[in-house]
PDB file of C-alpha atoms and ligand atoms in Angstrom:
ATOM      1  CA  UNK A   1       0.421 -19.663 -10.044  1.00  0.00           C
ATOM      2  CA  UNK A   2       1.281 -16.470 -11.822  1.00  0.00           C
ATOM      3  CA  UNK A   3       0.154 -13.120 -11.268  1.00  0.00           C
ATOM      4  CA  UNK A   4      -3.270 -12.111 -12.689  1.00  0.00           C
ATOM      5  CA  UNK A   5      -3.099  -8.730 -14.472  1.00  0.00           C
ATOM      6  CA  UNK A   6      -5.922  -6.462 -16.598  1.00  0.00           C
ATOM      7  CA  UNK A   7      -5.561  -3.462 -18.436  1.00  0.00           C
ATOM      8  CA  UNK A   8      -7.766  -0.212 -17.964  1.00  0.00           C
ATOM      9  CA  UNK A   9      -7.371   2.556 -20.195  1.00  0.00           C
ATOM     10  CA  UNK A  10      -6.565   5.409 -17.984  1.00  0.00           C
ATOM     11  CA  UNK A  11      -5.779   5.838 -14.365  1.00  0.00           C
ATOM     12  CA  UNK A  12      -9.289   6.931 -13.515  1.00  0.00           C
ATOM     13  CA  UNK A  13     -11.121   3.451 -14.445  1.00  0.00           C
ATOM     14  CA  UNK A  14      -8.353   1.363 -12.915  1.00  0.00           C
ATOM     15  CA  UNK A  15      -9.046   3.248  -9.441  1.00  0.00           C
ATOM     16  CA  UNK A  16     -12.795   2.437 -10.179  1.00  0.00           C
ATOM     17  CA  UNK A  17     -11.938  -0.932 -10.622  1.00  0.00           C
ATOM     18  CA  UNK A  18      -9.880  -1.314  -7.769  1.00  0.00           C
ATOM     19  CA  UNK A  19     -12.766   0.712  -5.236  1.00  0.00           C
ATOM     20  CA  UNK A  20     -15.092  -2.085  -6.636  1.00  0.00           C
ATOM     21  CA  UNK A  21     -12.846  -4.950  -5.176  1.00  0.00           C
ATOM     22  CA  UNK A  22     -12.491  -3.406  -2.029  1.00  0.00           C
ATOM     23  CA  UNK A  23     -15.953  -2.156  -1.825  1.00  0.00           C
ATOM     24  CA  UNK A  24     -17.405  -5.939  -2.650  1.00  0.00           C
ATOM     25  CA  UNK A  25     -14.622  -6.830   0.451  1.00  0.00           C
ATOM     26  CA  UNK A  26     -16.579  -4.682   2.617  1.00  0.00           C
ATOM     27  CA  UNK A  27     -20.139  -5.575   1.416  1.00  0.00           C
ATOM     28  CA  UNK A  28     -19.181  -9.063   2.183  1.00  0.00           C
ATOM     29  CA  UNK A  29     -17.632  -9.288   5.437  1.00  0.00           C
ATOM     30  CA  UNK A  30     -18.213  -6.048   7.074  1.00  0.00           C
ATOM     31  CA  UNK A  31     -15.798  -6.413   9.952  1.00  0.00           C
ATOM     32  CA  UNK A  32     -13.098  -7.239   7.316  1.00  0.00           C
ATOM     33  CA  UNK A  33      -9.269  -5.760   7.602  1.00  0.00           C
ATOM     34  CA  UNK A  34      -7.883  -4.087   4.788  1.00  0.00           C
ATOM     35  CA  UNK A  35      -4.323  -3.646   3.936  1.00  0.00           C
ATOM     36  CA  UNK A  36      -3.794   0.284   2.936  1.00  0.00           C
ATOM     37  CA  UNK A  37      -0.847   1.725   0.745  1.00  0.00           C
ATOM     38  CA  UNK A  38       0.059   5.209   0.672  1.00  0.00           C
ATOM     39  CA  UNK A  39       1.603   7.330  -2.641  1.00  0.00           C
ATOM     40  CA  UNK A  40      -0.034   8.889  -5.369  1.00  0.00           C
ATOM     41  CA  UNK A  41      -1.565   6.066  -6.954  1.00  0.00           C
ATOM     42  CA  UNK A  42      -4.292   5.585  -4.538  1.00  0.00           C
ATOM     43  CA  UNK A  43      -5.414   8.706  -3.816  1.00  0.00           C
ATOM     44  CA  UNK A  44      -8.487   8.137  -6.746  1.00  0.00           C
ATOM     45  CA  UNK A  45      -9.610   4.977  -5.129  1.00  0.00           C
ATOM     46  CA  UNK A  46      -9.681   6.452  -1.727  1.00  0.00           C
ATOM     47  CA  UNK A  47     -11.446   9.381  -2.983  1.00  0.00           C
ATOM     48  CA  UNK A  48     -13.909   7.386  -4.854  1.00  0.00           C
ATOM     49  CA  UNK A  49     -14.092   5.144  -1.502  1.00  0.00           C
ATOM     50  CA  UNK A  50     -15.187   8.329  -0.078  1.00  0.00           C
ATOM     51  CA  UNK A  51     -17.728   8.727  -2.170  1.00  0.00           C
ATOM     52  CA  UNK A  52     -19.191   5.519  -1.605  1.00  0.00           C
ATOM     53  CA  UNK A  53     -19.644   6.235   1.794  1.00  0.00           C
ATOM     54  CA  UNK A  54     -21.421   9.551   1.476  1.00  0.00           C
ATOM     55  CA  UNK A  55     -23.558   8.898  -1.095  1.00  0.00           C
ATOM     56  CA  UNK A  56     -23.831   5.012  -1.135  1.00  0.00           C
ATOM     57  CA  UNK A  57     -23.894   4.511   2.171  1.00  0.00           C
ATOM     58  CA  UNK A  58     -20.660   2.181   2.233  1.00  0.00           C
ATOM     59  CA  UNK A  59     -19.933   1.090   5.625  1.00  0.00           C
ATOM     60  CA  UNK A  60     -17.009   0.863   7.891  1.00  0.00           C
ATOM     61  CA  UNK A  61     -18.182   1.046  10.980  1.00  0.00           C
ATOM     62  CA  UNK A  62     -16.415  -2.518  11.387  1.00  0.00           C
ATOM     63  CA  UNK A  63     -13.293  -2.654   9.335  1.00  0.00           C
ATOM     64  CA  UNK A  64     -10.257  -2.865  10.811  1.00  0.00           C
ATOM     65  CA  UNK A  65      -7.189  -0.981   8.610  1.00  0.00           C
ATOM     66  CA  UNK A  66      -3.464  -1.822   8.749  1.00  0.00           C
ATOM     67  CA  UNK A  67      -0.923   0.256   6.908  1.00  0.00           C
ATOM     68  CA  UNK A  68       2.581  -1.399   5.448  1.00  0.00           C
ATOM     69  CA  UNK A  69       4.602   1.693   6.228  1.00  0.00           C
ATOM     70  CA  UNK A  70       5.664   4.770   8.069  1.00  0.00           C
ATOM     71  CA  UNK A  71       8.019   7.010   7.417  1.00  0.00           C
ATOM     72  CA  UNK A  72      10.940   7.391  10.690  1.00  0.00           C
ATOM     73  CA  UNK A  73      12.130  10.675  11.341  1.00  0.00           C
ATOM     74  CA  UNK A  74       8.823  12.926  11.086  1.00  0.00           C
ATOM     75  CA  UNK A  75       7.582  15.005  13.842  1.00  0.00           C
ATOM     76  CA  UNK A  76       4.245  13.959  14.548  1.00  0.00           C
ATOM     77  CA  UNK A  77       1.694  15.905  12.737  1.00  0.00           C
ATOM     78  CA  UNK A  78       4.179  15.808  10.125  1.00  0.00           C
ATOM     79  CA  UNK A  79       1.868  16.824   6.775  1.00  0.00           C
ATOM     80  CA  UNK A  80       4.111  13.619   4.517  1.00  0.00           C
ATOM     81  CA  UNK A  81       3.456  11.336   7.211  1.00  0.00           C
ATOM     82  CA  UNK A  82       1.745   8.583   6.511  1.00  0.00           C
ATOM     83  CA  UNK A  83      -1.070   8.824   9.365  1.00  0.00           C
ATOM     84  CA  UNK A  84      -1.938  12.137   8.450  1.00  0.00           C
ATOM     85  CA  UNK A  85      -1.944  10.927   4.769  1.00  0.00           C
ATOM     86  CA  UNK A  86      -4.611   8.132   5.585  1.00  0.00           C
ATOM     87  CA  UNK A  87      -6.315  10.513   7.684  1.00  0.00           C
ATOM     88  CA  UNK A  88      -6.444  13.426   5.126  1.00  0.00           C
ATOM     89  CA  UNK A  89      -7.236  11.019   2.274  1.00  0.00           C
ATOM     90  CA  UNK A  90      -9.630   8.356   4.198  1.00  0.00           C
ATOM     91  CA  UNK A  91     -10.482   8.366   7.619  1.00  0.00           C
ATOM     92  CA  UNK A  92     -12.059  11.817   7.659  1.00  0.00           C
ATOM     93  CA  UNK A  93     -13.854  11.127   5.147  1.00  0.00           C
ATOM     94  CA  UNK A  94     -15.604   7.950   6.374  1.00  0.00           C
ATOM     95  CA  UNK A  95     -17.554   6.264   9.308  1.00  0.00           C
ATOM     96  CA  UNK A  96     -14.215   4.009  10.577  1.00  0.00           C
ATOM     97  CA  UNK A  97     -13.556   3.234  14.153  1.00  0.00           C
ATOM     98  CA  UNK A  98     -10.382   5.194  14.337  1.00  0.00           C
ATOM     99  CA  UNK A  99      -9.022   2.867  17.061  1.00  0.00           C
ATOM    100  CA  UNK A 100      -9.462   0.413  14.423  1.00  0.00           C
ATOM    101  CA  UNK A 101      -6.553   1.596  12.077  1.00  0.00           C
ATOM    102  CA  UNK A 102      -3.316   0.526  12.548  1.00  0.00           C
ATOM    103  CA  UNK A 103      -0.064   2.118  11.127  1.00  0.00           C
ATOM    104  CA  UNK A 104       3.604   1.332  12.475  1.00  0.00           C
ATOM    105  CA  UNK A 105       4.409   3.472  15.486  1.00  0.00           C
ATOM    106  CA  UNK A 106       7.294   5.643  14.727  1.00  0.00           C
ATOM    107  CA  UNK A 107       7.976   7.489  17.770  1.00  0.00           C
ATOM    108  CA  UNK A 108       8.460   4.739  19.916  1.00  0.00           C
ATOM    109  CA  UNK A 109      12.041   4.949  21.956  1.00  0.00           C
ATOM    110  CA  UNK A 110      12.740   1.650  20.588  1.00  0.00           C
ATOM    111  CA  UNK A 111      11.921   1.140  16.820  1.00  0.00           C
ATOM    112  CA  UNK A 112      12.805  -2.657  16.647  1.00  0.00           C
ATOM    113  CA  UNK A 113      10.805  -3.431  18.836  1.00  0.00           C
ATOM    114  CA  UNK A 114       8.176  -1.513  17.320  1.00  0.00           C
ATOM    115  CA  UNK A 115       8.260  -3.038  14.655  1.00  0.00           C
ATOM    116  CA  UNK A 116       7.949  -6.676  15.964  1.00  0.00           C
ATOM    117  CA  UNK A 117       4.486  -4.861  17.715  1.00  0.00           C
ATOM    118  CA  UNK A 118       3.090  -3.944  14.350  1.00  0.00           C
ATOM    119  CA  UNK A 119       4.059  -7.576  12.747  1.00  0.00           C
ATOM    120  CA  UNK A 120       2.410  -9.061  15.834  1.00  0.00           C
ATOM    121  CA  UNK A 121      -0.864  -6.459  15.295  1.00  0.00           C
ATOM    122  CA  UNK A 122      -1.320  -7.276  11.867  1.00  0.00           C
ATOM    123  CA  UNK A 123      -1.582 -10.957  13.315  1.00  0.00           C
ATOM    124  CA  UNK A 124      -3.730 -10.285  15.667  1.00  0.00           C
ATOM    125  CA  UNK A 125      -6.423  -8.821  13.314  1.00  0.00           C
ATOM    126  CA  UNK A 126      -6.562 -12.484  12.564  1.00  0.00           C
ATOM    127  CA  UNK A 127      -5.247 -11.829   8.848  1.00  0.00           C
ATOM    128  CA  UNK A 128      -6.185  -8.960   6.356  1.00  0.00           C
ATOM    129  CA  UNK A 129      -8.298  -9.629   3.718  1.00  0.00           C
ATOM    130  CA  UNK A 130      -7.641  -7.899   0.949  1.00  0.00           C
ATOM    131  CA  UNK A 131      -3.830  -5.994   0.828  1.00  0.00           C
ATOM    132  CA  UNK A 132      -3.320  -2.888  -1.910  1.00  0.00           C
ATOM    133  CA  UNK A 133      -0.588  -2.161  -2.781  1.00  0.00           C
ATOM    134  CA  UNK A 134       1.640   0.314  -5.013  1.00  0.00           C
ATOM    135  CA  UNK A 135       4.606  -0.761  -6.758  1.00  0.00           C
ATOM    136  CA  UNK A 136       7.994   1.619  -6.565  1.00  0.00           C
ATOM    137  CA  UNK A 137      10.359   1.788 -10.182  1.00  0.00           C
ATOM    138  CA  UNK A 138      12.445  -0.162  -8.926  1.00  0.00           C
ATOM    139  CA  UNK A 139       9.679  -3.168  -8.108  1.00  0.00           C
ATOM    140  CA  UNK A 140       9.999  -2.171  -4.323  1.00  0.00           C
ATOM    141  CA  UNK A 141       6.323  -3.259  -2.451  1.00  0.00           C
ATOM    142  CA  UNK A 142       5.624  -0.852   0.845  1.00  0.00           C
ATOM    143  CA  UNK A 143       9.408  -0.043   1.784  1.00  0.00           C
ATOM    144  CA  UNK A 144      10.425  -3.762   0.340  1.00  0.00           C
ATOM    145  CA  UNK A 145      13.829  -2.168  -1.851  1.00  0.00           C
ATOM    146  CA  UNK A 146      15.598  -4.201  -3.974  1.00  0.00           C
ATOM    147  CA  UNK A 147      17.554  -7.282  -1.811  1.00  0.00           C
ATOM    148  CA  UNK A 148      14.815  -7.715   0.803  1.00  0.00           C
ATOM    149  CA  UNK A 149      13.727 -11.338   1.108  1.00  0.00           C
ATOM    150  CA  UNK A 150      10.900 -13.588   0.676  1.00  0.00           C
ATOM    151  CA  UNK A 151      10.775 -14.352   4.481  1.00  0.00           C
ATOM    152  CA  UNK A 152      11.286 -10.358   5.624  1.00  0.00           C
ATOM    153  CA  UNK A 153       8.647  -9.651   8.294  1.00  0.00           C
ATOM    154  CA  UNK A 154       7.744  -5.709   9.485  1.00  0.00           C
ATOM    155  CA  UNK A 155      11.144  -3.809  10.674  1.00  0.00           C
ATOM    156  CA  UNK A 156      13.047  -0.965  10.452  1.00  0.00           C
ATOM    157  CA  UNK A 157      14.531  -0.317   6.554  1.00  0.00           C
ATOM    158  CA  UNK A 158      16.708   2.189   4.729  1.00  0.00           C
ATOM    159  CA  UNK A 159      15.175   3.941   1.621  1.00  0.00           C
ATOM    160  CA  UNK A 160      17.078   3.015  -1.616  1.00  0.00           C
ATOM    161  CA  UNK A 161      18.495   6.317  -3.110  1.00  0.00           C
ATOM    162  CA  UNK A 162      16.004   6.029  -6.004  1.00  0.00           C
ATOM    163  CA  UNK A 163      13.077   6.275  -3.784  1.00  0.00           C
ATOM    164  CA  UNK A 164      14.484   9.428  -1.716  1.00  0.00           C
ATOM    165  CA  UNK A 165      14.478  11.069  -5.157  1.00  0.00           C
ATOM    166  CA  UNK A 166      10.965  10.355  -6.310  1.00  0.00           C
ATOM    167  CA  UNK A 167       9.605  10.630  -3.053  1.00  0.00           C
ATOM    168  CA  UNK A 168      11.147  14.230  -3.140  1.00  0.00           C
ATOM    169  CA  UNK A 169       8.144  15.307  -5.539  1.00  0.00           C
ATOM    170  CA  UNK A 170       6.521  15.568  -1.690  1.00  0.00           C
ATOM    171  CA  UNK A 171       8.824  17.374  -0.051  1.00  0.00           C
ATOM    172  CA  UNK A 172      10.542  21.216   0.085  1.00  0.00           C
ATOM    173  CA  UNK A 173      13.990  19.286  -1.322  1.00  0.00           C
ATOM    174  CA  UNK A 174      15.298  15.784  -0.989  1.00  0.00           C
ATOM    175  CA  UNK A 175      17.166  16.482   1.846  1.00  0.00           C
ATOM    176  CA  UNK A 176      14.069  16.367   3.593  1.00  0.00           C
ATOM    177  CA  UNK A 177      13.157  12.834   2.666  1.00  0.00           C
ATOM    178  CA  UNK A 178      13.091  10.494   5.562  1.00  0.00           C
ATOM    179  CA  UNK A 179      16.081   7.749   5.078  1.00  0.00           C
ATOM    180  CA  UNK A 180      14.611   5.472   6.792  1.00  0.00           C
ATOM    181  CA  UNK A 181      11.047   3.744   7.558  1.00  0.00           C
ATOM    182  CA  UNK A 182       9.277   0.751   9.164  1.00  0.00           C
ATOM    183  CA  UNK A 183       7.284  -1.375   6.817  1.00  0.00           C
ATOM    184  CA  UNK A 184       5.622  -4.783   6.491  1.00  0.00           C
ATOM    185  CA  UNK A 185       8.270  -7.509   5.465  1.00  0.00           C
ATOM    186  CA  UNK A 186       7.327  -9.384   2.228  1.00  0.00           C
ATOM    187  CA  UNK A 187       6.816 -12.244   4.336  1.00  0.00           C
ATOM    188  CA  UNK A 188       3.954 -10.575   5.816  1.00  0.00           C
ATOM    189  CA  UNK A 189       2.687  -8.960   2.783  1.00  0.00           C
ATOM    190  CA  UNK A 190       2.251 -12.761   1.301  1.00  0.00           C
ATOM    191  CA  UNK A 191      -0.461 -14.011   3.982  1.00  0.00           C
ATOM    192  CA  UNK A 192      -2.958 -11.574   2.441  1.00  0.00           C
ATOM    193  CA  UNK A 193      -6.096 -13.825   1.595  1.00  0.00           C
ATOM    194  CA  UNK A 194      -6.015 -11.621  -1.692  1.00  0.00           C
ATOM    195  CA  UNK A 195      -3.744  -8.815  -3.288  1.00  0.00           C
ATOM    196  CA  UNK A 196      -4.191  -5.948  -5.486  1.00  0.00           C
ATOM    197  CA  UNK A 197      -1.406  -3.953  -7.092  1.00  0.00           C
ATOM    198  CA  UNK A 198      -2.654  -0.985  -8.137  1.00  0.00           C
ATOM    199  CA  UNK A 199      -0.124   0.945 -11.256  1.00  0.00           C
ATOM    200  CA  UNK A 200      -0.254   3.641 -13.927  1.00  0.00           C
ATOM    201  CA  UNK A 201       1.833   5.386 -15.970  1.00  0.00           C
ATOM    202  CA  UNK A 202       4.733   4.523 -17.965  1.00  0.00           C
ATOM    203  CA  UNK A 203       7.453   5.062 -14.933  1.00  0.00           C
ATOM    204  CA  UNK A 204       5.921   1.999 -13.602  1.00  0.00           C
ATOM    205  CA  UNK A 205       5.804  -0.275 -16.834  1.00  0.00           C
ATOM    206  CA  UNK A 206       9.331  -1.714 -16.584  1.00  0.00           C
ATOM    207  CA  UNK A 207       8.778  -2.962 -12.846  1.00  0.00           C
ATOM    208  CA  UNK A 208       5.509  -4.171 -13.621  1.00  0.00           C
ATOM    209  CA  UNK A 209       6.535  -6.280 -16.454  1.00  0.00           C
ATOM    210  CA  UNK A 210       9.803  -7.674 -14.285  1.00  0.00           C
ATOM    211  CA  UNK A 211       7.279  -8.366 -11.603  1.00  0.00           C
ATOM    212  CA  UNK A 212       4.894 -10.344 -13.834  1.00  0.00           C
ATOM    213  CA  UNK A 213       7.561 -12.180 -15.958  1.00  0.00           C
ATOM    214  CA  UNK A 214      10.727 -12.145 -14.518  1.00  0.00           C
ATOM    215  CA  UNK A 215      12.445 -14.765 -12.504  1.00  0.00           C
ATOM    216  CA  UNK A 216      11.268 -14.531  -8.984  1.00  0.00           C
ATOM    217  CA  UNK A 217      14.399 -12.455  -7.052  1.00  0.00           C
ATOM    218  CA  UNK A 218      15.314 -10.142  -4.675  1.00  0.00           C
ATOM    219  CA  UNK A 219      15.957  -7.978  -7.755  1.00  0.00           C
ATOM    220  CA  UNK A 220      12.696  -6.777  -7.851  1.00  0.00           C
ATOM    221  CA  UNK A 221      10.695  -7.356  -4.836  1.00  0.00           C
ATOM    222  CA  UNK A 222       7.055  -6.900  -6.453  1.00  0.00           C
ATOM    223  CA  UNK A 223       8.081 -10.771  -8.056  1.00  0.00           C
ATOM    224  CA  UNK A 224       7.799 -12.311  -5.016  1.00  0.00           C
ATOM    225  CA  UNK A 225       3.976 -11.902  -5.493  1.00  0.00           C
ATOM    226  CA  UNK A 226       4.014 -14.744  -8.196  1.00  0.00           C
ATOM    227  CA  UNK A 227       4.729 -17.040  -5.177  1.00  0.00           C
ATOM    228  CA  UNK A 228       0.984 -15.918  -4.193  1.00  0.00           C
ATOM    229  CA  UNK A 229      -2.392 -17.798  -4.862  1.00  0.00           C
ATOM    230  CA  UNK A 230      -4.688 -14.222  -5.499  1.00  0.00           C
ATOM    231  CA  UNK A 231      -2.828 -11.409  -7.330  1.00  0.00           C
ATOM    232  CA  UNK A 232      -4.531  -9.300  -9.303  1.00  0.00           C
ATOM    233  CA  UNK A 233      -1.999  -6.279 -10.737  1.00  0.00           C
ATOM    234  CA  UNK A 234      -4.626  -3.469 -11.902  1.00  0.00           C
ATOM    235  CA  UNK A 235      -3.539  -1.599 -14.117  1.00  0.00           C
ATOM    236  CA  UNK A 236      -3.856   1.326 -16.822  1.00  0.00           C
ATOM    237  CA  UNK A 237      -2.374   1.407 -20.464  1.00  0.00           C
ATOM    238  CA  UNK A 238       1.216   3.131 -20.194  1.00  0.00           C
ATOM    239  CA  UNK A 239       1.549   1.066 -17.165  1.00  0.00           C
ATOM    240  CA  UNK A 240       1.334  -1.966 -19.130  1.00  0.00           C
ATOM    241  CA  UNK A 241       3.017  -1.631 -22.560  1.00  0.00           C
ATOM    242  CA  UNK A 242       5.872  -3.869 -21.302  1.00  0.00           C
ATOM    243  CA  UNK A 243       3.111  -7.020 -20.969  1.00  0.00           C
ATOM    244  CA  UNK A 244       1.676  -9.105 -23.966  1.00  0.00           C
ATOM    245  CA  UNK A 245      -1.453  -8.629 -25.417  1.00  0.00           C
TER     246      UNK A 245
HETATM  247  P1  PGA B   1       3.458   6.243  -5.875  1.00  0.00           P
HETATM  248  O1  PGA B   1       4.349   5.264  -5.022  1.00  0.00           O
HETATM  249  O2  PGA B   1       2.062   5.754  -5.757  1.00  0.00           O
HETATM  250  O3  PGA B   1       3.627   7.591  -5.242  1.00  0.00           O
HETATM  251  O4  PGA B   1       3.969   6.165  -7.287  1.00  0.00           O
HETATM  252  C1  PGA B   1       4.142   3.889  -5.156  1.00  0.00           C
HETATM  253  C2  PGA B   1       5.152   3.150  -4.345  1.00  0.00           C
HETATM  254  O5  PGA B   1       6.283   3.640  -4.190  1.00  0.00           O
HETATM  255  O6  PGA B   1       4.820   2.055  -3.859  1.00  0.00           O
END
């Protein structure tokens, strides 16, 4: 199958590109469910998403939204948590049925079984349509580290070191970084109808490349997304210098 990749020459554009998929998703099937990341890389595309709403009249008055991760350990409210991240970024900003988004619960007494709620949600929706996704340095998709397997489903996961230290960029100091999170299993990322990795800059390049041409492995989790019929990685020049013309 093989992943599907193309090049943009700066973040900017690749966020355009990647609004436009998601904004044909929503022209076409209006009560469609989207698969949301959180991070950095994203923020464009939900801004420009934004946009489309307010001044294009872009409707989501019947999406439905599921998340891949949460962060454990937050007070709710918590300003790095990712519900007030989607809210700050999206929701806010656009005409979505707020009982309509879905992220894991991470104040429930038991966390397990949490998770086994949100892998049984995301089900329910009846399957999401389109999944984003970001991809960590270390080719980890949602909280998907290094060693997770192909048949991982949502659950509780520890945060590889590397991530508590670029994650730390959001945070007073990196003792403040949650250790531990729930996410969607890589299992459960795969029965997307369609995928979009979203990645810039040149931090991301050497993941990216592994991801696209490496041998599939727990290695690098993002590879697992060869195994998948409708991959598109978007991304902009520095992200892609380790890829052939
Ligand atoms: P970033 O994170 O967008 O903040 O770089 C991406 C990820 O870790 O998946």
């Amino acid at each position: 199958m093989g992943i599907h990749w193309t090049v943009y020459p700066n973040h900017h554009e690749a966020s355009l590109a990647v609004a436009d998929t998601i904004s044909a998703v929503l022209i076409e099937k209006t009560a469609c469910v989207l698969g949301l990341a959180t991070g950095s890389t994203p923020l464009e595309v939900y801004a420009e998403l934004a946009r489309r709403h307010r001044e294009e009249a872009l409707d989501f008055g019947k999406a439905t939204t599921v998340n891949l991760d949460e962060y454990i350990g937050l007070p709710p409210g918590h300003p790095q948590s990712y519900v007030h991240y989607m809210h700050e970024h999206l929701f806010r900003h656009i005409n979505i049925d707020r009982d309509r988004t879905h992220l894991p619960n991470v104040h429930a007494a038991d966390l397990s079984e949490s998770a086994n709620d949100f892998e049984r949600l995301v089900e329910s929706t009846g399957g999401v349509d389109l999944q984003l996704l970001g991809i960590g340095t270390n080719g980890h998709i949602g909280f998907n580290e290094p060693g997770a397997e192909e048949d991982s489903v949502t659950r509780v996961v520890d945060l590889a070191p590397g991530t508590i230290h670029s994650n730390s960029r959001f945070f007073e100091s990196e003792s403040d970084v949650p250790r531990r999170a729930i996410t969607m299993g890589i299992a459960t990322i795969l029965r997307a109808q369609k995928i979009v990795l979203l990645a810039t800059g040149d931090s991301k390049a050497e993941a990216v490349a592994e991801a696209i041409n490496g041998p599939i492995s727990r290695d690098n989790p993002a590879s697992f997304l060869q195994t998948h019929a409708n991959v598109h990685f978007v991304l902009d020049s520095a992200a892609a210098v380790g890829l052939a013309n």
